[in-house]
Backbone as JSON, one array per atom type, in Angstrom:
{
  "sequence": "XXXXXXXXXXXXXXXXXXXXXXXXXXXXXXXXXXXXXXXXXXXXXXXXXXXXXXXXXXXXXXXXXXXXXXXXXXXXXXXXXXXXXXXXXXXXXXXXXXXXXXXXXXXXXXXXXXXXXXXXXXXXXXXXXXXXXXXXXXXXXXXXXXXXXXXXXXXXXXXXXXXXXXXXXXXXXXXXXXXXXXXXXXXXXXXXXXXXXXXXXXXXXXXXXXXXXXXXXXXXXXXXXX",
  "N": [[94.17, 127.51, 156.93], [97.05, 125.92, 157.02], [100.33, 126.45, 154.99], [101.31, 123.79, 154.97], [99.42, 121.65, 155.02], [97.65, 122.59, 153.48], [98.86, 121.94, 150.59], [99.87, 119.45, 150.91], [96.83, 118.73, 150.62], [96.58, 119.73, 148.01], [98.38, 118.29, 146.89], [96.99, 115.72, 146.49], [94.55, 116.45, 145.11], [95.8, 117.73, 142.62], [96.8, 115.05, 141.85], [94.96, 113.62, 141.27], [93.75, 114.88, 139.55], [95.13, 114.26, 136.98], [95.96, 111.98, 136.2], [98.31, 110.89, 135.3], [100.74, 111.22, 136.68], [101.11, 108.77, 138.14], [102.28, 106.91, 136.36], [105.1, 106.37, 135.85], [105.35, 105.16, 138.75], [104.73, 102.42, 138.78], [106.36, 101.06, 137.79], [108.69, 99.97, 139.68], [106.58, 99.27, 141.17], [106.06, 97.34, 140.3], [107.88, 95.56, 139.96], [108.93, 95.14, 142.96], [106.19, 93.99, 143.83], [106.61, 91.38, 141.87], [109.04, 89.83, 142.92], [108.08, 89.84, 145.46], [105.8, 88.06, 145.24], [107.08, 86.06, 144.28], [109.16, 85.28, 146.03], [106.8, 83.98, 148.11], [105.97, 82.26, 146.34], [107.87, 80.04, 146.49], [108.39, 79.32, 149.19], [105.93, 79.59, 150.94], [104.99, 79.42, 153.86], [105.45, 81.61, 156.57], [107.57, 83.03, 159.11], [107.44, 85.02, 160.43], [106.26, 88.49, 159.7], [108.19, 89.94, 158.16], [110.44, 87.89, 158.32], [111.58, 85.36, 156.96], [112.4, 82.36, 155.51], [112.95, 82.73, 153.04], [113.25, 85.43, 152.62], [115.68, 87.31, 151.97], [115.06, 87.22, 149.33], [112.89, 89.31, 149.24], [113.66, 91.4, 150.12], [116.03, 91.71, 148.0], [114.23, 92.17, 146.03], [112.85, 94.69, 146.75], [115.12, 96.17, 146.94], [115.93, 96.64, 144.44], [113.96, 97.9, 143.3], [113.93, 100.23, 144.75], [115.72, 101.31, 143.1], [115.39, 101.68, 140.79], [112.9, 102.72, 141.39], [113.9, 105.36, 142.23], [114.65, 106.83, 139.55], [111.89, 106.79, 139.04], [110.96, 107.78, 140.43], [112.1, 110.51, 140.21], [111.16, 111.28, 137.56], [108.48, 111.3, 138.14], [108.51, 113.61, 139.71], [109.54, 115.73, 137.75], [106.76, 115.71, 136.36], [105.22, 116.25, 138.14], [106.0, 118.78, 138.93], [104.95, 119.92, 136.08], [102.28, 119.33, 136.43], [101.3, 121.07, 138.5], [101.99, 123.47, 137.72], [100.42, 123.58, 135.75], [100.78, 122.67, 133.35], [101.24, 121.21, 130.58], [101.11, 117.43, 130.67], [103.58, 115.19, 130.42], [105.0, 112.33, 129.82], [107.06, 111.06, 128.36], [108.54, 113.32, 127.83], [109.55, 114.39, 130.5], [110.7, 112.12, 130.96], [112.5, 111.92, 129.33], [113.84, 114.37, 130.25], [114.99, 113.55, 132.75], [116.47, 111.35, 132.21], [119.01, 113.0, 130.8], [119.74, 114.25, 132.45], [120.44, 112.68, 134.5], [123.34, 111.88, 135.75], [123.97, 114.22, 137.76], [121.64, 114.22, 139.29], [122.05, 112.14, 140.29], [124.17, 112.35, 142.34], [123.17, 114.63, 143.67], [121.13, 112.9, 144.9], [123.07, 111.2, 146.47], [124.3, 113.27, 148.29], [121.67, 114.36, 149.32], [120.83, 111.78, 150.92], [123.39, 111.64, 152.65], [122.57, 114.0, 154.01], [120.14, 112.69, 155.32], [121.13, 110.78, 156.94], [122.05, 112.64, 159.54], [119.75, 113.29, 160.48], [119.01, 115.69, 161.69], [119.02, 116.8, 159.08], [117.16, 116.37, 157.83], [114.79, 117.62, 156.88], [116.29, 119.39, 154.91], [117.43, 117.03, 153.55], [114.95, 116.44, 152.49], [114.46, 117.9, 150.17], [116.36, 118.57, 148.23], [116.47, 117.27, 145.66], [114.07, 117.27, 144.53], [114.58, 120.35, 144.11], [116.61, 120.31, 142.62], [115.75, 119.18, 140.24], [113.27, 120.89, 139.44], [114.28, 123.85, 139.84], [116.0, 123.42, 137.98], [119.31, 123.09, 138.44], [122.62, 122.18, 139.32], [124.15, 119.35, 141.67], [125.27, 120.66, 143.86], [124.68, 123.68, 144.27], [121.94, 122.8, 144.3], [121.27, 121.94, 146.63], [122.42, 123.91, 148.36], [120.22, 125.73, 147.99], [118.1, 123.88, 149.0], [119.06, 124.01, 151.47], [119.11, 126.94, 151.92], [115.92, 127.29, 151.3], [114.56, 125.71, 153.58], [115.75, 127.09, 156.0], [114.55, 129.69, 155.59], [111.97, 128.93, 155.8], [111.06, 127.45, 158.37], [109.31, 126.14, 160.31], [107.06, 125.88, 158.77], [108.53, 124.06, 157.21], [109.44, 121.71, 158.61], [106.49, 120.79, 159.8], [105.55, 120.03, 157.59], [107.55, 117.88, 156.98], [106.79, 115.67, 158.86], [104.14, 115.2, 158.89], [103.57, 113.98, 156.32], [106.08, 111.89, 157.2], [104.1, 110.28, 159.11], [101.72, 110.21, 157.68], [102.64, 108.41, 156.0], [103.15, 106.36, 157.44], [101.3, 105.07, 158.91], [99.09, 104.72, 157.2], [100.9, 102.45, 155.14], [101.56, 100.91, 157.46], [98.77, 99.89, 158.35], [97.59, 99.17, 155.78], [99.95, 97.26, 155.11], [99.45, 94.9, 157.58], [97.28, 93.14, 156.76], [96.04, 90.36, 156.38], [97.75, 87.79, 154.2], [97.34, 89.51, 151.81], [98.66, 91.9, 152.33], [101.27, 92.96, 152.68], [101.35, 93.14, 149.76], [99.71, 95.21, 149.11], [100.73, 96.87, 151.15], [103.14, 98.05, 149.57], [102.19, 98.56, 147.24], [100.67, 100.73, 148.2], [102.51, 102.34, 149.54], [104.08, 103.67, 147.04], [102.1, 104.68, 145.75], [101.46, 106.6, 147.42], [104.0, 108.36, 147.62], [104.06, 108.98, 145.31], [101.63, 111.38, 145.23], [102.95, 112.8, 147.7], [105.1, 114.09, 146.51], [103.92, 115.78, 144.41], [103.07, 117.24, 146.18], [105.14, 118.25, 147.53], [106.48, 119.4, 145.22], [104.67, 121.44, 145.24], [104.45, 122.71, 147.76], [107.18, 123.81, 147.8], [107.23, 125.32, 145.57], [105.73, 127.47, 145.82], [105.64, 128.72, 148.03], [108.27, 129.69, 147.98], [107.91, 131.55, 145.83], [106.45, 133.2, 147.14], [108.43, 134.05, 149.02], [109.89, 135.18, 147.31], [108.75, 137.39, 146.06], [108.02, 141.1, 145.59], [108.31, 144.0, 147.52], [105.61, 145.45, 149.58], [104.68, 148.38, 147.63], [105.42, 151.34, 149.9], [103.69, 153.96, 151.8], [100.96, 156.23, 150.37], [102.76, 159.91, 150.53], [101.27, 161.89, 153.11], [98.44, 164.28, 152.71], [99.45, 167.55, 151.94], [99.35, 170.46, 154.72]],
  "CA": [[94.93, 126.29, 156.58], [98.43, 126.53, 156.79], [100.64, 125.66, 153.77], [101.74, 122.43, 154.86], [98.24, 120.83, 154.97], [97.31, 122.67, 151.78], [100.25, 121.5, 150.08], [98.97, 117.81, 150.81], [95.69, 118.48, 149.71], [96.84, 120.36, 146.82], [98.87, 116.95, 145.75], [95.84, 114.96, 146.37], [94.16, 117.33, 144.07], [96.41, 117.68, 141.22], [97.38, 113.74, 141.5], [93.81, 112.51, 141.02], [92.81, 115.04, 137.94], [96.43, 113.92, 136.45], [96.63, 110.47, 136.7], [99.36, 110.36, 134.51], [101.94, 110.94, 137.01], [101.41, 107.72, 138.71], [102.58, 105.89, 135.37], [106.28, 105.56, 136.56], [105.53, 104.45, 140.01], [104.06, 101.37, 137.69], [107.97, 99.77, 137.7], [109.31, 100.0, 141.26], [105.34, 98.73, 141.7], [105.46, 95.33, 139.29], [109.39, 95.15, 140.44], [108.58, 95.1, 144.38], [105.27, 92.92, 143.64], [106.85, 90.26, 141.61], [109.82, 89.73, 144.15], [107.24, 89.54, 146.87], [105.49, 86.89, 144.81], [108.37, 84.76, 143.58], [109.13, 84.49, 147.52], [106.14, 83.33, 148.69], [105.53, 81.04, 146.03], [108.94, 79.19, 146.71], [108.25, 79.23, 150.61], [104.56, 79.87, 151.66], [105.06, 79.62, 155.33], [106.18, 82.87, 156.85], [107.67, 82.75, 160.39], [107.26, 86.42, 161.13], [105.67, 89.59, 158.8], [109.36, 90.28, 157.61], [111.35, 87.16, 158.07], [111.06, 83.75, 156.81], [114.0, 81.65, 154.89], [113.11, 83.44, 151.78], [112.86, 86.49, 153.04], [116.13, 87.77, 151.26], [114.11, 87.75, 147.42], [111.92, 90.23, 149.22], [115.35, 92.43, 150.78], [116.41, 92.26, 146.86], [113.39, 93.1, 145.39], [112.85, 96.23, 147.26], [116.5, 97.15, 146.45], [116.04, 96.69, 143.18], [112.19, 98.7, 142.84], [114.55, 101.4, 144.96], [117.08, 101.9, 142.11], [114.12, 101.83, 139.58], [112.09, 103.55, 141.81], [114.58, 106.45, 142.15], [114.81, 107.33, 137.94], [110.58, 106.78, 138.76], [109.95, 109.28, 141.46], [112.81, 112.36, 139.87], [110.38, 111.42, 136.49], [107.41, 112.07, 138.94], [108.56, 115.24, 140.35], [109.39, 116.48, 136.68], [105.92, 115.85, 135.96], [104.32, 117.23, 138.9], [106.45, 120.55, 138.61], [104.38, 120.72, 134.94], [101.05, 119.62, 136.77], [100.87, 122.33, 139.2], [101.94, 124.99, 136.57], [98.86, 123.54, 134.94], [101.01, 122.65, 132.28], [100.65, 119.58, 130.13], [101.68, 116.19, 131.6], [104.3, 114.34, 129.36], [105.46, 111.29, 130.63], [107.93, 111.08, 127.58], [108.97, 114.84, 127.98], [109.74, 113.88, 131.67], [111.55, 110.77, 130.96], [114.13, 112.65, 128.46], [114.41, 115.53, 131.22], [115.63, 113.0, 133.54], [117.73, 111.03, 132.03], [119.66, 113.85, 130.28], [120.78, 114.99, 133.71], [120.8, 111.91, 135.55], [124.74, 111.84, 136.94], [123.6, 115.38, 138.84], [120.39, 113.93, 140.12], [122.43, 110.78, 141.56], [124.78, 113.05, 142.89], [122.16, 115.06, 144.78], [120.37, 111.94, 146.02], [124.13, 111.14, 147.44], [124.31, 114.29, 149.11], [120.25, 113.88, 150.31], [121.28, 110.38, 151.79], [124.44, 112.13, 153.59], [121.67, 114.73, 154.89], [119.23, 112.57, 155.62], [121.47, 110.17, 157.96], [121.65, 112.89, 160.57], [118.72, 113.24, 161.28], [118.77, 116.89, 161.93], [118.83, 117.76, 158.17], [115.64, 115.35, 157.22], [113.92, 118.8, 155.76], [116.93, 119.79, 153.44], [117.37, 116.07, 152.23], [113.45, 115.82, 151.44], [113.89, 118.83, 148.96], [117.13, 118.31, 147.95], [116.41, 116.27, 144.71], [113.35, 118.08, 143.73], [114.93, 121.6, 144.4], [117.42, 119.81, 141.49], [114.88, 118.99, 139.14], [112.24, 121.96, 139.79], [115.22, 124.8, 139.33], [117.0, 122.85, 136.97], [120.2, 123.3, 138.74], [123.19, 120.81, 139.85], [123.79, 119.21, 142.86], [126.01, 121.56, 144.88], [123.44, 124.48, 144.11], [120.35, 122.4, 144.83], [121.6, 121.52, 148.44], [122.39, 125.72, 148.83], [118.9, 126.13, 148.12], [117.41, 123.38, 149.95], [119.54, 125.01, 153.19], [118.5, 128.55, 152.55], [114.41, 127.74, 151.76], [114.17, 125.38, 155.18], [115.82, 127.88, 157.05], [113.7, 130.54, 155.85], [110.36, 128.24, 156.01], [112.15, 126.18, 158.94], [108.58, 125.85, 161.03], [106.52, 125.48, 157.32], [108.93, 122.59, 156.66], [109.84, 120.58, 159.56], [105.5, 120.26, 159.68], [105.24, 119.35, 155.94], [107.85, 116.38, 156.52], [106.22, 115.21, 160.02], [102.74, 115.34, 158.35], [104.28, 113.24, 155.19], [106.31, 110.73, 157.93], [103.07, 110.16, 159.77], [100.62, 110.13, 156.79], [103.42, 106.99, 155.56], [103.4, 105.18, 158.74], [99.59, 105.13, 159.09], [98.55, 103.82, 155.29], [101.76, 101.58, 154.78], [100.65, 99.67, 158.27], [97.46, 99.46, 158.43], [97.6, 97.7, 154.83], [100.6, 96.06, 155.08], [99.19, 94.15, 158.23], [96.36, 92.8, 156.05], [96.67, 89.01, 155.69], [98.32, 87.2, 152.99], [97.86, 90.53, 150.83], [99.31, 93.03, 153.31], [102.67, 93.36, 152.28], [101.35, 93.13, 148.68], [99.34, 96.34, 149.27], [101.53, 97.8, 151.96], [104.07, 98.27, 148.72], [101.13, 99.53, 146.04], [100.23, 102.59, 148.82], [103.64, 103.2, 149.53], [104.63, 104.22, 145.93], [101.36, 105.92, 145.29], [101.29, 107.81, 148.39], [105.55, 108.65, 146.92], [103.38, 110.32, 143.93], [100.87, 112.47, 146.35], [103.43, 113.55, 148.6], [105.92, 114.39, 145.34], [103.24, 116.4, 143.93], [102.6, 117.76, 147.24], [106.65, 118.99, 148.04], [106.48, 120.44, 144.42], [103.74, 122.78, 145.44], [104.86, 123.24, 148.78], [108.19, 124.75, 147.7], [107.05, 126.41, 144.46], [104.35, 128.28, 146.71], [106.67, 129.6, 149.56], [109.6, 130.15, 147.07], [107.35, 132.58, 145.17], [105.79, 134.17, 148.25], [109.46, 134.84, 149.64], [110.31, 136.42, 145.88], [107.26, 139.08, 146.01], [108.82, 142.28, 145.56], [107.68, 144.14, 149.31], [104.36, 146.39, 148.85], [105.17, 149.92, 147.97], [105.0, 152.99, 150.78], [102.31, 154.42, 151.51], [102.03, 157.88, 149.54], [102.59, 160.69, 151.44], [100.1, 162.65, 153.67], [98.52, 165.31, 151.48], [99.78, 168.88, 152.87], [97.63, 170.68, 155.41]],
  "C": [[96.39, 126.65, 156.37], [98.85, 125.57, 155.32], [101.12, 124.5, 153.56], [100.79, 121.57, 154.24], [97.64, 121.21, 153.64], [98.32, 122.14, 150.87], [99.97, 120.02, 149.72], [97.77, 117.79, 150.71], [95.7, 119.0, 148.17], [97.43, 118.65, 146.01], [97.79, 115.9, 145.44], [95.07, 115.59, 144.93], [94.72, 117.06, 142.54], [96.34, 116.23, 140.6], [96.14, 113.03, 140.72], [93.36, 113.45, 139.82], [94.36, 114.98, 136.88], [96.8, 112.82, 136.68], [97.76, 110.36, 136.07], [100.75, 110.21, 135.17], [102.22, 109.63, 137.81], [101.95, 106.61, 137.74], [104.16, 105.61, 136.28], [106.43, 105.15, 137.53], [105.45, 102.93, 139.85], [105.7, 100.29, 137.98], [108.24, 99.6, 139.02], [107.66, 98.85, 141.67], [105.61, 97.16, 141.67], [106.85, 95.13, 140.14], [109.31, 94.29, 142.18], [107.37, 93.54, 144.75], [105.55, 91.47, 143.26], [107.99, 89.52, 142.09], [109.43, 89.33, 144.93], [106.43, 87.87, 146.13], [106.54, 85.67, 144.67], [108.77, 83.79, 145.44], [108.02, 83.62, 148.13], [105.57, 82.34, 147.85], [106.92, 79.76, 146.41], [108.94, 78.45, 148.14], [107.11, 79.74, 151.37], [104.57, 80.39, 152.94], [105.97, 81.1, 155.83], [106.2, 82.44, 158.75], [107.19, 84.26, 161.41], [106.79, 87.43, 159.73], [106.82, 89.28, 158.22], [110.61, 89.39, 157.95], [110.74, 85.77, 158.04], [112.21, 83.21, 155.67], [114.09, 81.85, 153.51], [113.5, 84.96, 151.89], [114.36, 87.52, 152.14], [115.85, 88.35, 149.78], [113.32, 88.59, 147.81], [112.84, 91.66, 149.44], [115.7, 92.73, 149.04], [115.77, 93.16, 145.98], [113.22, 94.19, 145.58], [113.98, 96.79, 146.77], [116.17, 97.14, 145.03], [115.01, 97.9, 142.57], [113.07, 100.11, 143.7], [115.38, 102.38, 143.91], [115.95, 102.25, 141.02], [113.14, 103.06, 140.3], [112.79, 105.1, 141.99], [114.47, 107.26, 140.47], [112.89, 107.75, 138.17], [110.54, 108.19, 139.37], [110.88, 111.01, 140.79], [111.9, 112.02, 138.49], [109.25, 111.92, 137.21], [107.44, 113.56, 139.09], [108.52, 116.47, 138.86], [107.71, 116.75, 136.38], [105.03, 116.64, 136.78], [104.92, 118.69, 139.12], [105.15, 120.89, 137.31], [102.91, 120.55, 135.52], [101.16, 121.37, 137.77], [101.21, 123.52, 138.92], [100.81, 124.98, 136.21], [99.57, 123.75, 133.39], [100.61, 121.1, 131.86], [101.15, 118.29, 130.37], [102.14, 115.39, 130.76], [105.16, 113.25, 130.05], [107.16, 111.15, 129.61], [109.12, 112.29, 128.05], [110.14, 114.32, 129.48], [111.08, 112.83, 132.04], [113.12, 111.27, 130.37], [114.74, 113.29, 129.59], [115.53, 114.85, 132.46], [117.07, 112.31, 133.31], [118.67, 111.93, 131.37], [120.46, 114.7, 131.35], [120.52, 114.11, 134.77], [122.12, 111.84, 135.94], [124.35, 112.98, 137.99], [122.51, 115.14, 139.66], [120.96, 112.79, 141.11], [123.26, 111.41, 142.45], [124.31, 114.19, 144.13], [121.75, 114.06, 145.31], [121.84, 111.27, 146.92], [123.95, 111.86, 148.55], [122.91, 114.69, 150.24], [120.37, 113.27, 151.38], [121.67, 110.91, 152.94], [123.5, 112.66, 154.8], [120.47, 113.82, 155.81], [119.72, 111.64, 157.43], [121.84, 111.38, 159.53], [120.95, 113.41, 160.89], [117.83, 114.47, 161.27], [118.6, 117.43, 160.68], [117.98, 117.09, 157.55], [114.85, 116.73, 156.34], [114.56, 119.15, 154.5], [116.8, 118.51, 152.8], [116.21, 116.09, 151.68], [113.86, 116.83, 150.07], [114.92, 118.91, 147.84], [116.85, 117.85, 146.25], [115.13, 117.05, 143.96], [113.66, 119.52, 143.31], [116.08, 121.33, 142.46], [116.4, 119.88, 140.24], [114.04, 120.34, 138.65], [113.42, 123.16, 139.04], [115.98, 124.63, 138.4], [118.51, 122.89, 137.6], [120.81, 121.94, 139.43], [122.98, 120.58, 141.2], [124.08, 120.0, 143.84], [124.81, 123.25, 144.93], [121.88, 124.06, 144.82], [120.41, 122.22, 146.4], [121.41, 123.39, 148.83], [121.16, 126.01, 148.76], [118.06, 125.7, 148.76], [117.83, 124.09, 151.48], [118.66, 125.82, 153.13], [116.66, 128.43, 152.1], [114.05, 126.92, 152.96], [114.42, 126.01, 156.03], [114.61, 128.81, 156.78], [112.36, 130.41, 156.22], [110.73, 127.39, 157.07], [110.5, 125.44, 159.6], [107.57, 124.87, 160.16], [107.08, 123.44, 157.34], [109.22, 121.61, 157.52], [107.64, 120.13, 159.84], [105.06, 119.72, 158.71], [105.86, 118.27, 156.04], [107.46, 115.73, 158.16], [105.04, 114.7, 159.29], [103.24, 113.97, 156.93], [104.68, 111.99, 155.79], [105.12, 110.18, 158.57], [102.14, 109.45, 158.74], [101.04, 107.97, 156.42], [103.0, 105.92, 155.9], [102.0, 104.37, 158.67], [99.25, 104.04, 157.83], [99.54, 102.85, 155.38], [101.56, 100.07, 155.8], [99.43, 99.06, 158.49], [96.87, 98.94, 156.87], [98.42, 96.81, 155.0], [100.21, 94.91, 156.4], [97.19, 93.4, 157.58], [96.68, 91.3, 155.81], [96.71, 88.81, 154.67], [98.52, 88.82, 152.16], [98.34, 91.57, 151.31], [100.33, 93.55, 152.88], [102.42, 93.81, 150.77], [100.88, 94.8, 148.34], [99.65, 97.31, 150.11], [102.43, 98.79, 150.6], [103.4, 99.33, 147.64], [100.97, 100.98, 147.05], [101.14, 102.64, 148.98], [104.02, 103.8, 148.7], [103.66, 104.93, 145.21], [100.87, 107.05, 146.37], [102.87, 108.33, 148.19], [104.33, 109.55, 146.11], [102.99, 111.42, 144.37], [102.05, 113.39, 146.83], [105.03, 113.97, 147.41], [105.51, 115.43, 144.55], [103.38, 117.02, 144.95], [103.84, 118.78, 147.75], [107.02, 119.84, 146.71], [105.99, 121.91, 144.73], [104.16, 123.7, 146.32], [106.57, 124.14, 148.61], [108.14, 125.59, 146.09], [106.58, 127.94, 145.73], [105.04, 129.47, 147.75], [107.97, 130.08, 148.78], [108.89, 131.44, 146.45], [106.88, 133.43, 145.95], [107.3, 134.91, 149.07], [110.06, 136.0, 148.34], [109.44, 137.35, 145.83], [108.1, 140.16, 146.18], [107.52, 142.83, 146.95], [106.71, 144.85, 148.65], [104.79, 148.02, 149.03], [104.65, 150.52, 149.36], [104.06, 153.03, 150.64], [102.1, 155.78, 151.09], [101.58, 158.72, 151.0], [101.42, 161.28, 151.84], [99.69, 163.34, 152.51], [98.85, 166.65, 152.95], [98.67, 169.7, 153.31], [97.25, 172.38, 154.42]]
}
């Protein structure tokens, strides 16, 4: 099994005997949900999946469960750094950690963004933001590190965020095309498959970060003399 695919069963793993880290996905969730509601009770009729003359209260909502959902998922990642230590899961703990160095975390997810729009650096932005949190370090640091562990894992990581884009696509459509509640439950698996695959990019760069730190294996001792 290579370490991508363990990596995403590892988050599966951790996520489901740790429910606790799905608590902050909980806002971006109700946020996204009751947006989507408010629209379709005002205007029932939908002309298309994603447009209909409300369709802006659903454009806000999402922005809004984004900005919320951002403070949610760097509280996630704190927490799934302490699950897969197999330390103890503090949602509180978590919550302080974040906000106490939120300007450097928005400042990395800037610099993510930047990365992510071409295209070509989609592996550094994914890690970008956890690499922040995980090492504790600012933003200009966390980017230097996201560079130098995708280069060194470049094959590792460009299959970990394929496998992740894919996994998305798959679950997010095949609920969100669900009548009437589609969209409702397109939104719920999107932000708890965010947890999984949050848990899952913890592991995946603890795991390979620690396997490139291994001090090499001594020599082998000399012959013995004839």
């Amino acid at each position: 099994m290579s370490e991508s695919t363990e990596s995403i069963s590892k988050g599966i793993d951790v996520s489901l005997k740790n429910p606790a880290v799905f608590l902050p996905s909980l806002a971006p969730i109700v946020i996204e949900l009751l947006f989507g509601i408010l629209a379709y009770v005002i205007f029932p009729i939908r002309v298309f999946e994603f447009y209909y003359p409300n369709a802006w209260i659903v454009w806000c909502g999402y922005f809004v469960a984004l900005l919320v959902g951002f403070i949610a998922s760097c509280v996630t990642i704190d927490m799934a750094h302490d699950a897969v230590n197999q330390q103890p899961v503090n949602l509180n703990k978590s919550v302080n950690v974040v906000t106490s160095r939120l300007g450097d975390l928005i400042v990395a997810a800037v610099i993510a963004a930047l990365c992510g729009i071409t295209i070509i650096l989609l592996p550094v932005a994914f890690f970008i933001v956890a690499i922040a949190i995980v090492d504790k370090t600012d933003a200009v640091e966390s980017t230097k590190r996201a560079f130098d562990f995708v280069v060194k894992n470049l094959g590792e990581a460009i299959i970990f965020l394929i496998l992740v884009i894919v996994i998305s696509i798959i679950f997010t459509f095949v609920f969100g095309f669900i009548p009437i509640v589609g969209p409702y439950l397109g939104a719920i698996i999107r932000w708890l498959l965010y947890v999984v695959f949050s848990v899952a990019s913890v592991h995946f760069y603890s795991s390979l970060k620690q396997a490139s730190t291994l001090p090499p294996p001594p020599p082998p001792p000399p012959p013995p003399p004839p």
